[in-house]
Structure formats: C-alpha cells, structure tokens
Amino acid sequence: MRLCKLIVSVLFLSGVIAAFFAVPFTEAFASFQFTPALISAMRPDSWLDLLPLAGIVALTLLFGRIYCKALCPLGILQSLVNFLFHPKSHVRRVCTRLAVTKKIMVVKISVLAIFLLLIVFSLGSLAGLIDPYSIFGKALTLTMPWALIAIAPLVIACAGKGRIWCNYICPVGTALSFVAKYSLFKDKIAPGCSNCKACFASSSCVKAASKESDDGVTRREAVKGFAAVAALEAGKTTDGGFAPVSLPGKPKRPSSVLPPGSGKRDDFYMKCIGCQLCAAACPEKVIKPSTSLASFGRVELDFREGYCRLSCTKCGNVCPTGAISKLQKEMRAHIHMGHAIWKKDLCVRTVNGDNCTACIRKCPVQAIHLVQGFPVVDKASCIGCGACEHVCPSRPMPAIFVKGFDVQRHIVPMGESDLLSEMQKLVESGESIVVARHGVIIAREKGRGLKPAMNMLDAKKLSNAVVFDKIVGRAAAAIFIEGGVKKVAALVMSAQAKELLSLYGVESKALKVVDQIENRSKTGSCPMESAIEDLKKTDKIVEKLRKVIK
C-alpha cells in the first residue's frame, strides 16, 4: 500500500509540475486538485465538472486523507522536504501529525470558514492565497519577492518539527479530515493499531524509530538547494543573452486586461484562484500576477515582454476552474479583450519628430492607421492584444497602451448576405455610410454629401472593406477605389459609378441604378458629379473633391 501511495505521489507531483511547464495532456492533474474541483462543481457547465470533486470525496471515504498524502502537490513536497530535514526510518506520516488540541481546532476551523466564505462570495483569487494548490503554483511561477511569500509555508515546515502548514492552517486538509472520519480504511501506524493516538503525547516512539541516514541529504545541503532555487530569476532582462533590453514602465490602465476567454470580469474573479497555471503556460509570458493590492492574487496581461498572439489559446486550455474559457483557434481573433489608447504627448513622432510606425506595422488586425501624421486607433477593430504597446519605443512609458473591457466581446463574423442585409438596415435607418471588414461592421457615420466617405478614406478604414452607402455616384466611387475597397453596395448608384468600379475590379451592387445622380432640388446633376466630369483618374478626382469640399 505504501508503495502504491509513493507511486501515485510521484505521478501527481510530476504531472502538476509538467502542467505548469505546458507538457501536453497534463492539464487533468490540475483539474483534480480540491479547490479547482470545488469551484467547478459549484458552477458546473456540464455534469463532467462534478467528477473531480466526487472522485476526491470518494477516495477520502475509502482511504482517509489520501488527497493530502498523494494528490496535493504542496503536501507531497512537504513530506519530501520534511524527510530531508528530519529523516526518519519506519515512521508513518500519521506519526508526524500534531495532536488535535482545542486551540489547534479553533485555528483550523477559523481558516476553513474564511476559505469557504471567500469561495461562496466569489473571491476565488483571495481564497487562492491559502489554497495549497494555488500556493504551489505561485511558488513555481512567481519571481521574488512573491515567490518567497508563496513558499514560506514550505520553509517553515522544513525548519520546524512537522508539517506546520498541514497541522495548523490548510483549509483543504481540515475539510477532508471531517470526511476522513468515516473512511473505510483508516490510516494506521502499524498492524493492530487502534488509532487511539496516545503515542502523540510522547515522542518516544518517534525517537526510537529515528536514525540518521549515512547517504541522506544534510540540512545544510537542503538549505543551499532552497537558496539556489530562490535566487533564480524568472524574467528576461536581456535579448537572447547578448544585448540589454530597455523595458518600459507599466502604464496605469483604467482597467486591467484579462486573458482571452475570461468573459465578464466579475465571473472571472469568481472562479480564478490565482494558481498561475495560465501564466506558466503562456508562451509569450504576458500573463502576470497582479501587484496591486486591489487585485492581489489575480492574473492580468502585461505587454512589456510580449503580446497576446491570435494563434494561441493555451491559457484557456489549462485553466482548472473554467475562469478562462477554452477557445477554438478560429474564434481567438474575434475575442476583443480591450482597445488601445494613444497618448500624443508621449509618442516619439511628437517628442522627437521621428517617423515611427511600429504600432501600425505590428497590429495583427490593422486597427491602427496614420492620419495626418499621427496614429489613430480604430476601436471597433482593435482586439486589445497589446502588440502595439509591446513594440512602442517610447520610454519610460509606452505612448500607446491597452484598456481592458469589463466584459470581453466575442464578435462573430457574418456571411456576406447577412452582412449586407444588416448594413442596408443601418443605412435605411439614418446612417450615411457603413463599412465592414472580415464579416464585421467596423465603422458607420452620418452626414451629408461626400464628407462621410471622405472621412472613411482619411481614417484608412476602406482598405479591403465592404461599403454600403446611401447614394454612390462617380465621385463616391473614386473615393472608394482610392481607399482600396473590395465591394460597394448602395441604395442608389449611377451607371457611370458602376462602370468606374468595374474598371478597377471592384464588385458593386445597388437596389436601383440611375443614369445620373441629381442635386437635392432634382433640377440637374449633382454639383460634385459636375465638378469631376472631365477627370478620368481616380486620384485626380479625389484631389479635386478635396478642394471642392474644403
């Protein structure tokens, strides 16, 4: 039986550690931890979410606190470290537990009550501060000084006489101890033991069984090992180990950016226990623990060392509590986590006069355009990935940063037929022009004449777009061609406009085709159409229109 427990302990400890290092097919080990299983069972998406907690309870009813011995990574580590500091031969783990006095029981029940209240009131990240699995995750992933705080219970257990954390604090162990009272195969020190625990009053049995191992690890060697681990730096400060990297400061965001798939901020905070498994799995290392007192223990996106790539969905795949939903890769590009905000007074184009276009070139969804010499963010297209913030050369603070949404938006692309129908309804209800790209409406504007179309051209919103305009004549067609549209639809379109669009390979569609666009009084041709009547090239037409409009 002891050999089986040892094998299971090694398997689970290795599996949980492997999950934090993104080893495929190891996420289940994290899901089979007590607190993630409890949170998933309280807010199940399907009956499968109930299985991990049911399994833990069933094992406890059979074998007692087998979870603490063989499944909890913090418990397993404490057993290992305690053995290194205080090696004992032939002494069962039950011998090293403290007698349950009234004082200890008051402390244990108080901690458990606080833990359960935090879970019930949807404060999972705060509950994670005293959850053994979450503490283990923080110890694996966080840098100083938070790593030191996270592994403090381990250090205390190593330096003291016994498992201080398990005996005094751990809420999971306390909860399972009540279930373990009814276990079928109770933990016994030896055959014939009646579990009277009289031996706890004296340490003679422990002393008699203890002996020093000649080839064991000494206390000094173990302390040196912990010092070496604590000295490791998790963050990169050099570019491949050659050139130093000047990281920008952390901008003060109106609201933090959550990982893709977090959904509502309140729901995310309900389920997140701050175990940092998503941070360990993130290949770009943009998921970081919050250092703010208001959100301590939770994760957020930090774009100083990377940005959230559209091809990555690992954080949702590994999350054991469902705080981050699993996303298909084709869905990821349509999750809007926030939008970028540009600060003119920090931009190097303003401060130094540089012709920097880093944010424009890096944006994966082409949501940033250069308008009159300065970057302009198309908030409807921006998904909040942080690519622009990451590459911004402005120091000490980036000139562009992402503001997170309280409710992440999943904008589903429409098919062309549904898209044109929706755009038509908007135009018929009062919009002058509606622009869509990749199946999503990205801009709309009201106004008279050609000004709305010209504004879309100047804002760089027409590239590779579908446009639905109220009235399209030859002048409007030239604007759309210069903007790089791929399709133009209208309520009314002139035959000359349709011919011009066809000449430049732009598909067109109209509910009504007329010979010419008339003026408002319907006494003749539109003045804009008359102004460009003799011009053939679209660039010359747009140049002339700018002068006329101005």
Coordinates of C-alpha atoms in Angstrom, one line a residue:
M1 CA 0.0 0.0 0.0
R2 CA 2.8 2.4 0.9
L3 CA 4.5 1.6 -2.5
C4 CA 1.2 2.5 -4.3
K5 CA 0.9 5.8 -2.4
L6 CA 4.5 6.6 -3.3
I7 CA 3.9 5.8 -7.0
V8 CA 0.7 7.9 -7.0
S9 CA 2.5 10.8 -5.2
V10 CA 5.4 10.8 -7.7
L11 CA 2.9 10.7 -10.6
F12 CA 0.8 13.5 -9.3
L13 CA 3.7 15.8 -8.3
S14 CA 5.3 15.2 -11.7
G15 CA 2.0 15.7 -13.5
V16 CA 1.2 19.0 -11.8
I17 CA 4.7 20.3 -12.4
A18 CA 4.5 19.2 -16.0
A19 CA 1.2 21.1 -16.4
F20 CA 3.0 24.3 -15.3
F21 CA 5.6 23.7 -18.0
A22 CA 3.0 23.2 -20.7
V23 CA 3.6 19.5 -21.2
P24 CA 0.7 18.2 -23.4
F25 CA -2.1 16.1 -21.8
T26 CA -1.2 17.0 -18.2
E27 CA -3.9 19.6 -17.6
A28 CA -6.1 17.0 -15.9
F29 CA -3.7 16.8 -12.9
A30 CA -4.5 20.5 -12.2
S31 CA -8.2 19.9 -12.6
F32 CA -8.1 17.1 -10.0
Q33 CA -7.0 19.5 -7.2
F34 CA -9.5 20.2 -4.5
T35 CA -10.2 23.9 -4.9
P36 CA -10.4 24.0 -8.7
A37 CA -12.7 20.9 -8.4
L38 CA -14.8 22.6 -5.8
I39 CA -15.2 25.8 -7.8
S40 CA -16.1 23.8 -11.0
A41 CA -18.7 21.8 -9.1
M42 CA -20.3 24.9 -7.6
R43 CA -20.7 26.5 -11.1
P44 CA -20.8 23.5 -13.5
D45 CA -21.1 23.9 -17.2
S46 CA -21.8 20.2 -17.6
W47 CA -22.0 17.1 -15.4
L48 CA -18.4 16.3 -16.2
D49 CA -17.4 19.3 -13.9
L50 CA -18.7 17.3 -10.9
L51 CA -16.4 14.3 -11.4
P52 CA -13.1 15.6 -10.0
L53 CA -14.7 16.7 -6.6
A54 CA -16.8 13.5 -6.5
G55 CA -13.6 11.5 -7.1
I56 CA -11.7 13.3 -4.3
V57 CA -14.5 12.7 -1.8
A58 CA -14.9 9.1 -2.8
L59 CA -11.1 8.4 -2.3
T60 CA -11.3 10.2 1.1
L61 CA -14.2 8.0 2.2
L62 CA -12.2 4.9 1.2
F63 CA -8.6 5.8 2.3
G64 CA -8.8 8.8 4.6
R65 CA -6.8 11.8 3.8
I66 CA -5.2 10.2 0.7
Y67 CA -5.5 13.5 -1.1
C68 CA -3.1 15.2 1.3
K69 CA -0.6 12.3 1.1
A70 CA -0.6 11.5 -2.6
L71 CA -2.5 14.1 -4.6
C72 CA -1.8 17.5 -3.2
P73 CA 1.5 18.9 -4.6
L74 CA 2.2 21.0 -1.5
G75 CA 1.5 18.1 0.8
I76 CA 3.8 15.8 -1.2
L77 CA 6.6 18.5 -1.3
Q78 CA 6.3 18.9 2.5
S79 CA 6.7 15.2 3.0
L80 CA 9.8 15.2 0.8
V81 CA 11.3 18.3 2.4
N82 CA 10.4 17.2 5.9
F83 CA 12.2 13.9 5.2
L84 CA 15.3 15.8 4.0
F85 CA 15.4 17.9 7.2
H86 CA 14.3 15.3 9.6
P87 CA 14.9 11.8 8.1
K88 CA 13.1 9.1 9.9
S89 CA 13.0 5.4 9.1
H90 CA 10.0 3.3 9.5
V91 CA 7.8 6.2 10.8
R92 CA 4.5 6.6 9.1
R93 CA 3.3 10.1 8.1
V94 CA 0.5 9.8 10.7
C95 CA 3.1 9.8 13.4
T96 CA 4.3 13.3 12.4
R97 CA 0.9 14.9 12.8
L98 CA 0.2 17.0 15.8
A99 CA -2.4 16.1 18.4
V100 CA -5.6 18.0 17.7
T101 CA -6.0 20.3 20.7
K102 CA -8.8 22.7 21.1
K103 CA -6.6 25.7 20.2
I104 CA -5.5 24.0 17.0
M105 CA -9.0 23.1 16.2
V106 CA -10.2 26.7 16.6
V107 CA -7.5 27.9 14.3
K108 CA -8.2 25.2 11.7
I109 CA -12.0 25.7 11.7
S110 CA -11.5 29.5 11.5
V111 CA -9.2 29.2 8.5
L112 CA -11.6 26.8 6.8
A113 CA -14.6 29.1 7.5
I114 CA -12.7 32.1 5.9
F115 CA -11.7 29.9 3.0
L116 CA -15.3 28.7 2.3
L117 CA -16.7 32.3 2.7
L118 CA -14.3 33.5 0.1
I119 CA -15.3 30.8 -2.3
V120 CA -19.1 31.3 -1.7
F121 CA -18.8 35.1 -2.2
S122 CA -16.9 34.6 -5.4
L123 CA -13.5 35.8 -4.1
G124 CA -11.5 32.8 -5.5
S125 CA -8.3 34.8 -6.0
L126 CA -8.2 35.7 -2.3
A127 CA -9.1 32.1 -1.4
G128 CA -6.1 31.1 -3.5
L129 CA -3.8 32.8 -1.0
I130 CA -4.5 29.9 1.4
D131 CA -5.2 27.2 -1.1
P132 CA -2.3 24.6 -1.2
Y133 CA -2.5 24.1 -5.0
S134 CA -2.6 27.8 -5.7
I135 CA 0.4 28.4 -3.3
F136 CA 2.3 25.6 -5.1
G137 CA 1.5 27.3 -8.5
K138 CA 2.8 30.7 -7.2
A139 CA 6.0 29.1 -5.9
L140 CA 6.6 27.6 -9.4
T141 CA 5.9 30.7 -11.4
L142 CA 6.4 33.9 -9.5
T143 CA 9.6 35.9 -9.1
M144 CA 10.9 37.5 -5.9
P145 CA 9.5 38.7 -3.6
W146 CA 6.2 36.9 -4.1
A147 CA 7.9 33.5 -4.6
L148 CA 9.4 33.8 -1.2
I149 CA 6.0 34.5 0.3
A150 CA 4.4 31.6 -1.6
I151 CA 7.0 29.1 -0.4
A152 CA 7.1 30.4 3.2
P153 CA 4.9 27.5 4.5
L154 CA 7.4 25.1 3.0
V155 CA 10.3 26.8 4.6
I156 CA 8.5 26.8 8.0
A157 CA 7.7 23.1 7.6
C158 CA 11.3 22.4 6.8
A159 CA 12.7 24.4 9.7
G160 CA 10.2 23.2 12.3
K161 CA 9.2 19.8 13.6
G162 CA 6.5 18.6 11.4
R163 CA 4.1 19.8 8.8
I164 CA 3.2 23.2 10.2
W165 CA 1.0 24.1 7.3
C166 CA -1.0 20.9 7.3
N167 CA -1.4 20.8 11.0
Y168 CA -2.4 24.4 11.7
I169 CA -3.6 26.2 8.5
C170 CA -4.5 24.2 5.4
P171 CA -8.3 24.6 4.9
V172 CA -8.4 21.7 2.4
G173 CA -6.9 19.3 4.9
T174 CA -9.3 20.4 7.5
A175 CA -12.3 20.0 5.2
L176 CA -11.2 16.5 4.2
S177 CA -10.4 15.5 7.8
F178 CA -14.2 15.7 8.6
V179 CA -14.9 13.3 5.7
A180 CA -11.9 11.1 6.6
K181 CA -13.5 10.3 10.0
Y182 CA -15.9 8.0 8.1
S183 CA -13.2 6.4 5.8
L184 CA -13.3 2.7 5.3
F185 CA -9.6 2.1 5.5
K186 CA -8.3 4.4 8.3
D187 CA -4.7 5.4 8.4
K188 CA -2.8 3.3 11.0
I189 CA 0.8 3.3 12.2
A190 CA 1.2 -0.5 12.1
P191 CA -0.9 -3.6 12.1
G192 CA -3.0 -3.9 15.2
C193 CA -3.1 -0.1 15.8
S194 CA -6.4 1.1 17.1
N195 CA -5.8 4.8 16.3
C196 CA -6.0 5.8 20.0
K197 CA -3.3 8.4 19.3
A198 CA -1.9 8.0 22.8
C199 CA 1.5 7.9 21.2
F200 CA 1.1 11.6 20.3
A201 CA 1.6 12.6 23.9
S202 CA 5.1 11.3 23.8
S203 CA 7.7 11.4 21.1
S204 CA 9.4 8.2 22.4
C205 CA 8.2 6.1 19.6
V206 CA 9.4 8.6 17.0
K207 CA 12.8 8.8 18.7
A208 CA 13.1 5.1 18.9
A209 CA 12.4 4.7 15.2
S210 CA 14.6 7.6 14.1
K211 CA 18.1 7.2 12.8
E212 CA 20.4 9.2 10.7
S213 CA 21.0 8.1 7.1
D214 CA 24.6 7.9 6.1
D215 CA 23.9 8.8 2.5
G216 CA 21.0 11.2 3.1
V217 CA 20.8 14.9 2.3
T218 CA 22.0 17.1 5.2
R219 CA 20.2 20.1 6.5
R220 CA 22.9 22.4 5.2
E221 CA 22.7 20.9 1.7
A222 CA 18.9 21.3 1.7
V223 CA 19.1 24.9 2.7
K224 CA 21.7 25.6 0.0
G225 CA 19.3 24.0 -2.5
F226 CA 16.4 26.3 -1.5
A227 CA 18.7 29.3 -1.7
A228 CA 19.7 28.4 -5.2
V229 CA 16.0 28.0 -6.2
A230 CA 15.1 31.3 -4.7
A231 CA 17.9 33.0 -6.5
L232 CA 16.7 32.0 -9.9
E233 CA 15.2 34.9 -12.0
A234 CA 12.1 34.1 -14.0
G235 CA 12.1 37.3 -16.0
K236 CA 14.3 38.0 -19.0
T237 CA 16.3 41.3 -18.9
T238 CA 18.5 40.5 -21.9
D239 CA 17.7 39.9 -25.6
G240 CA 18.9 36.4 -26.1
G241 CA 21.6 36.9 -23.5
F242 CA 23.6 39.4 -25.6
A243 CA 22.1 42.9 -25.7
P244 CA 20.3 44.6 -22.7
V245 CA 16.6 45.3 -23.2
S246 CA 15.1 48.5 -22.0
L247 CA 11.7 47.5 -20.8
P248 CA 9.1 50.3 -20.5
G249 CA 7.3 51.2 -17.3
K250 CA 3.9 49.6 -16.6
P251 CA 1.1 52.0 -17.7
K252 CA -1.7 52.9 -15.4
R253 CA -4.7 51.4 -17.1
P254 CA -8.2 52.5 -16.5
S255 CA -8.9 48.8 -16.1
S256 CA -6.7 45.7 -16.4
V257 CA -6.7 43.4 -19.4
L258 CA -7.7 39.9 -18.7
P259 CA -6.7 36.8 -20.7
P260 CA -8.7 36.0 -23.8
G261 CA -11.8 33.9 -22.9
S262 CA -12.3 35.5 -19.4
G263 CA -15.7 36.8 -20.4
K264 CA -17.2 39.0 -17.7
R265 CA -14.7 40.4 -15.2
D266 CA -16.9 39.5 -12.2
D267 CA -17.3 35.9 -13.4
F268 CA -13.5 35.7 -13.9
Y269 CA -12.9 36.9 -10.4
M270 CA -15.4 34.3 -9.1
K271 CA -13.5 31.4 -10.5
C272 CA -9.9 32.4 -10.6
I273 CA -7.8 31.2 -7.6
G274 CA -4.6 32.7 -8.8
C275 CA -2.8 29.4 -9.2
Q276 CA -0.7 30.9 -12.1
L277 CA -1.0 27.8 -14.3
C278 CA -2.1 30.1 -17.2
A279 CA 0.9 32.3 -16.6
A280 CA 3.2 29.2 -16.7
A281 CA 1.5 28.0 -20.0
C282 CA 1.6 31.4 -21.7
P283 CA 4.4 31.1 -24.4
E284 CA 4.8 34.9 -24.6
K285 CA 4.8 35.4 -20.8
V286 CA 2.3 38.2 -20.9
I287 CA 0.1 36.7 -18.2
K288 CA 1.4 38.0 -14.9
P289 CA 0.3 38.1 -11.3
S290 CA -1.2 41.4 -10.3
T291 CA 0.9 43.5 -7.9
S292 CA -2.0 45.8 -7.0
L293 CA -3.5 45.5 -3.5
A294 CA -7.0 45.8 -5.1
S295 CA -6.4 42.7 -7.3
F296 CA -3.7 40.8 -5.5
G297 CA -3.6 37.1 -6.3
R298 CA -5.3 37.5 -9.7
V299 CA -3.7 37.5 -13.1
E300 CA -3.7 40.1 -15.8
L301 CA -1.9 40.8 -19.1
D302 CA 1.4 42.7 -19.1
F303 CA 2.7 43.5 -22.5
R304 CA 6.2 44.7 -21.6
E305 CA 7.8 41.3 -22.6
G306 CA 5.4 40.2 -25.3
Y307 CA 1.8 40.4 -26.6
C308 CA -1.2 38.0 -26.8
R309 CA -0.9 36.2 -30.1
L310 CA -4.0 35.4 -32.1
S311 CA -2.9 31.8 -32.7
C312 CA -2.6 30.9 -29.0
T313 CA -5.3 29.5 -26.8
K314 CA -3.2 27.8 -24.2
C315 CA -4.4 29.7 -21.1
G316 CA -8.0 28.6 -21.6
N317 CA -6.9 25.0 -22.3
V318 CA -5.1 24.7 -19.0
C319 CA -7.3 26.7 -16.6
P320 CA -8.5 24.2 -14.0
T321 CA -11.5 26.2 -12.7
G322 CA -13.0 27.4 -16.0
A323 CA -12.2 31.1 -15.2
I324 CA -10.7 31.3 -18.7
S325 CA -12.9 29.5 -21.3
K326 CA -11.5 27.2 -23.8
L327 CA -11.4 28.8 -27.3
Q328 CA -11.0 27.4 -30.7
K329 CA -8.1 29.0 -32.6
E330 CA -10.5 30.3 -35.3
M331 CA -12.5 32.1 -32.5
R332 CA -9.5 33.7 -30.9
A333 CA -9.2 36.5 -33.4
H334 CA -12.7 37.6 -32.7
I335 CA -12.3 38.0 -28.9
H336 CA -12.0 41.7 -28.1
M337 CA -10.2 42.0 -24.7
G338 CA -10.0 45.8 -24.8
H339 CA -8.8 48.6 -27.1
A340 CA -5.6 50.6 -27.4
I341 CA -5.3 54.3 -26.3
W342 CA -2.7 56.5 -27.9
K343 CA -1.1 59.4 -26.0
K344 CA 0.1 62.1 -28.3
D345 CA 2.4 63.8 -25.7
L346 CA 4.4 60.6 -25.2
C347 CA 4.7 59.5 -28.9
V348 CA 8.2 59.8 -30.4
R349 CA 6.6 61.3 -33.5
T350 CA 5.6 64.2 -31.3
V351 CA 8.5 64.3 -28.9
N352 CA 11.4 63.6 -31.3
G353 CA 9.8 64.1 -34.7
D354 CA 10.7 60.5 -35.7
N355 CA 8.7 58.8 -38.4
C356 CA 7.9 55.8 -36.2
T357 CA 5.2 53.4 -37.5
A358 CA 6.0 50.5 -35.1
C359 CA 2.4 50.2 -33.7
I360 CA 0.9 50.4 -37.2
R361 CA 3.1 47.7 -38.7
K362 CA 2.8 45.3 -35.7
C363 CA -1.0 45.5 -35.3
P364 CA -2.3 42.0 -36.5
V365 CA -5.8 43.2 -37.2
Q366 CA -4.8 46.5 -39.0
A367 CA -6.7 48.6 -36.4
I368 CA -4.1 51.5 -36.3
H369 CA -3.7 53.9 -39.2
L370 CA -1.7 57.0 -39.8
V371 CA -4.0 60.0 -40.2
Q372 CA -2.4 63.4 -40.8
G373 CA 0.9 62.2 -39.5
F374 CA -0.3 60.6 -36.3
P375 CA -1.6 57.1 -35.3
V376 CA -5.3 56.7 -35.0
V377 CA -6.9 53.6 -33.3
D378 CA -10.0 52.1 -34.8
K379 CA -11.7 51.0 -31.6
A380 CA -14.2 48.8 -33.5
S381 CA -11.4 46.7 -35.0
C382 CA -8.9 46.7 -32.1
I383 CA -9.0 43.5 -30.1
G384 CA -6.6 44.5 -27.2
C385 CA -3.8 42.0 -28.0
G386 CA -1.1 44.5 -26.9
A387 CA 1.1 44.2 -29.9
C388 CA 1.2 48.0 -30.3
E389 CA 2.0 48.5 -26.7
H390 CA 4.8 45.9 -26.7
V391 CA 6.7 47.4 -29.7
C392 CA 6.2 51.1 -28.8
P393 CA 9.7 52.6 -28.4
S394 CA 8.6 55.4 -26.2
R395 CA 10.3 55.5 -22.8
P396 CA 9.9 55.5 -19.8
M397 CA 6.2 54.8 -20.6
P398 CA 4.7 53.5 -23.9
A399 CA 2.8 56.0 -25.9
I400 CA 0.1 53.5 -26.6
F401 CA -1.5 51.1 -24.1
V402 CA -4.5 48.8 -23.8
K403 CA -7.5 49.5 -21.7
G404 CA -9.3 46.2 -20.7
F405 CA -13.0 45.6 -21.1
D406 CA -15.1 44.6 -18.1
V407 CA -17.0 42.3 -20.5
Q408 CA -14.9 40.8 -23.3
R409 CA -16.7 40.8 -26.6
H410 CA -17.0 37.8 -28.9
I411 CA -17.8 39.4 -32.3
V412 CA -18.9 36.7 -34.7
P413 CA -18.3 37.4 -38.4
M414 CA -21.4 37.3 -40.6
G415 CA -21.8 35.8 -44.0
E416 CA -21.8 38.3 -46.9
S417 CA -25.6 38.0 -47.4
D418 CA -26.4 38.6 -43.7
L419 CA -23.7 41.3 -43.5
L420 CA -25.1 43.3 -46.5
S421 CA -28.7 42.9 -45.1
E422 CA -27.6 44.4 -41.7
M423 CA -25.7 47.2 -43.4
Q424 CA -28.7 48.1 -45.5
K425 CA -30.9 48.3 -42.5
L426 CA -28.5 50.7 -40.8
V427 CA -28.4 52.9 -43.9
E428 CA -32.2 52.9 -44.2
S429 CA -32.4 53.9 -40.6
G430 CA -30.3 57.0 -41.0
E431 CA -26.6 56.1 -41.4
S432 CA -25.0 57.6 -44.5
I433 CA -22.2 55.0 -44.8
V434 CA -21.4 51.7 -43.2
V435 CA -18.1 49.9 -43.5
A436 CA -17.3 46.3 -42.7
R437 CA -14.2 44.1 -42.9
H438 CA -13.8 40.3 -42.4
G439 CA -17.5 39.9 -41.8
V440 CA -17.7 42.5 -39.0
I441 CA -19.1 46.1 -39.2
I442 CA -16.2 48.3 -38.1
A443 CA -17.4 51.8 -38.8
R444 CA -20.5 53.9 -39.6
E445 CA -21.2 57.6 -40.0
K446 CA -24.0 60.1 -40.6
G447 CA -23.6 63.2 -42.7
R448 CA -24.5 64.9 -46.0
G449 CA -22.9 64.5 -49.3
L450 CA -19.4 63.0 -49.7
K451 CA -18.0 64.1 -46.4
P452 CA -18.7 60.7 -44.6
A453 CA -17.0 58.8 -47.4
M454 CA -14.0 61.2 -47.4
N455 CA -13.7 60.8 -43.6
M456 CA -13.6 57.0 -44.0
L457 CA -10.8 57.4 -46.6
D458 CA -8.8 59.7 -44.4
A459 CA -9.2 57.3 -41.4
K460 CA -7.8 54.4 -43.5
K461 CA -11.0 52.3 -42.9
L462 CA -11.7 51.4 -46.6
S463 CA -8.9 49.1 -47.2
N464 CA -10.1 45.6 -48.2
A465 CA -13.6 46.6 -46.9
V466 CA -17.2 46.2 -47.9
V467 CA -19.0 49.5 -48.1
F468 CA -22.7 50.3 -48.1
D469 CA -23.6 53.9 -49.0
K470 CA -26.9 55.6 -49.4
I471 CA -26.1 57.2 -52.8
V472 CA -23.0 56.4 -54.9
G473 CA -22.1 58.4 -57.9
R474 CA -18.8 58.6 -59.9
A475 CA -17.3 60.9 -57.2
A476 CA -18.0 58.5 -54.4
A477 CA -16.9 55.6 -56.5
A478 CA -13.5 57.3 -57.0
I479 CA -13.1 57.7 -53.2
F480 CA -13.8 54.0 -52.6
I481 CA -11.4 53.0 -55.3
E482 CA -8.6 55.1 -53.8
G483 CA -9.4 53.6 -50.4
G484 CA -9.0 50.1 -51.6
V485 CA -12.5 48.7 -51.1
K486 CA -13.3 45.2 -52.4
K487 CA -17.1 45.7 -52.7
V488 CA -19.5 48.6 -52.9
A489 CA -23.3 48.4 -52.3
A490 CA -25.8 51.3 -52.3
L491 CA -29.5 52.1 -52.3
V492 CA -28.9 54.2 -55.4
M493 CA -26.0 54.0 -57.8
S494 CA -25.3 55.8 -61.1
A495 CA -24.4 53.8 -64.2
Q496 CA -21.2 55.7 -64.5
A497 CA -20.2 54.8 -61.0
K498 CA -20.9 51.2 -61.6
E499 CA -18.8 51.3 -64.8
L500 CA -15.9 53.0 -63.0
L501 CA -15.9 50.5 -60.1
S502 CA -15.9 47.6 -62.7
L503 CA -13.0 49.2 -64.5
Y504 CA -10.9 49.0 -61.3
G505 CA -12.1 45.4 -60.4
V506 CA -14.4 46.5 -57.6
E507 CA -17.6 44.5 -57.3
S508 CA -20.7 46.6 -57.0
K509 CA -24.4 46.1 -56.1
A510 CA -27.3 48.5 -56.0
L511 CA -31.0 48.4 -55.3
K512 CA -31.6 51.0 -58.0
V513 CA -29.3 52.1 -60.9
V514 CA -29.9 55.5 -62.4
D515 CA -28.4 57.5 -65.3
Q516 CA -27.1 60.3 -63.1
I517 CA -27.0 61.5 -59.5
E518 CA -29.3 64.5 -59.3
N519 CA -28.9 67.5 -57.0
R520 CA -31.2 67.9 -54.0
S521 CA -33.8 70.0 -55.8
K522 CA -33.8 67.5 -58.7
T523 CA -33.2 70.2 -61.3
G524 CA -29.9 68.9 -62.6
S525 CA -26.8 66.9 -62.0
C526 CA -25.2 66.8 -58.5
P527 CA -22.6 69.6 -58.3
M528 CA -19.9 67.1 -57.1
E529 CA -20.5 65.0 -60.2
S530 CA -20.3 68.1 -62.4
A531 CA -17.0 69.2 -60.8
I532 CA -15.2 66.0 -61.8
E533 CA -17.0 65.3 -65.1
D534 CA -13.8 65.8 -67.2
L535 CA -11.5 63.8 -64.9
K536 CA -10.6 60.2 -65.6
K537 CA -8.1 59.1 -63.0
T538 CA -9.4 58.4 -59.5
D539 CA -6.5 60.1 -57.7
K540 CA -7.2 63.3 -59.6
I541 CA -10.9 63.0 -58.9
V542 CA -10.2 62.7 -55.1
E543 CA -7.8 65.6 -55.2
K544 CA -10.4 67.8 -56.9
L545 CA -13.1 66.7 -54.5
R546 CA -11.0 67.7 -51.5
K547 CA -10.7 71.2 -52.9
V548 CA -14.4 71.5 -53.6
I549 CA -15.4 70.1 -50.2
K550 CA -13.0 72.4 -48.4

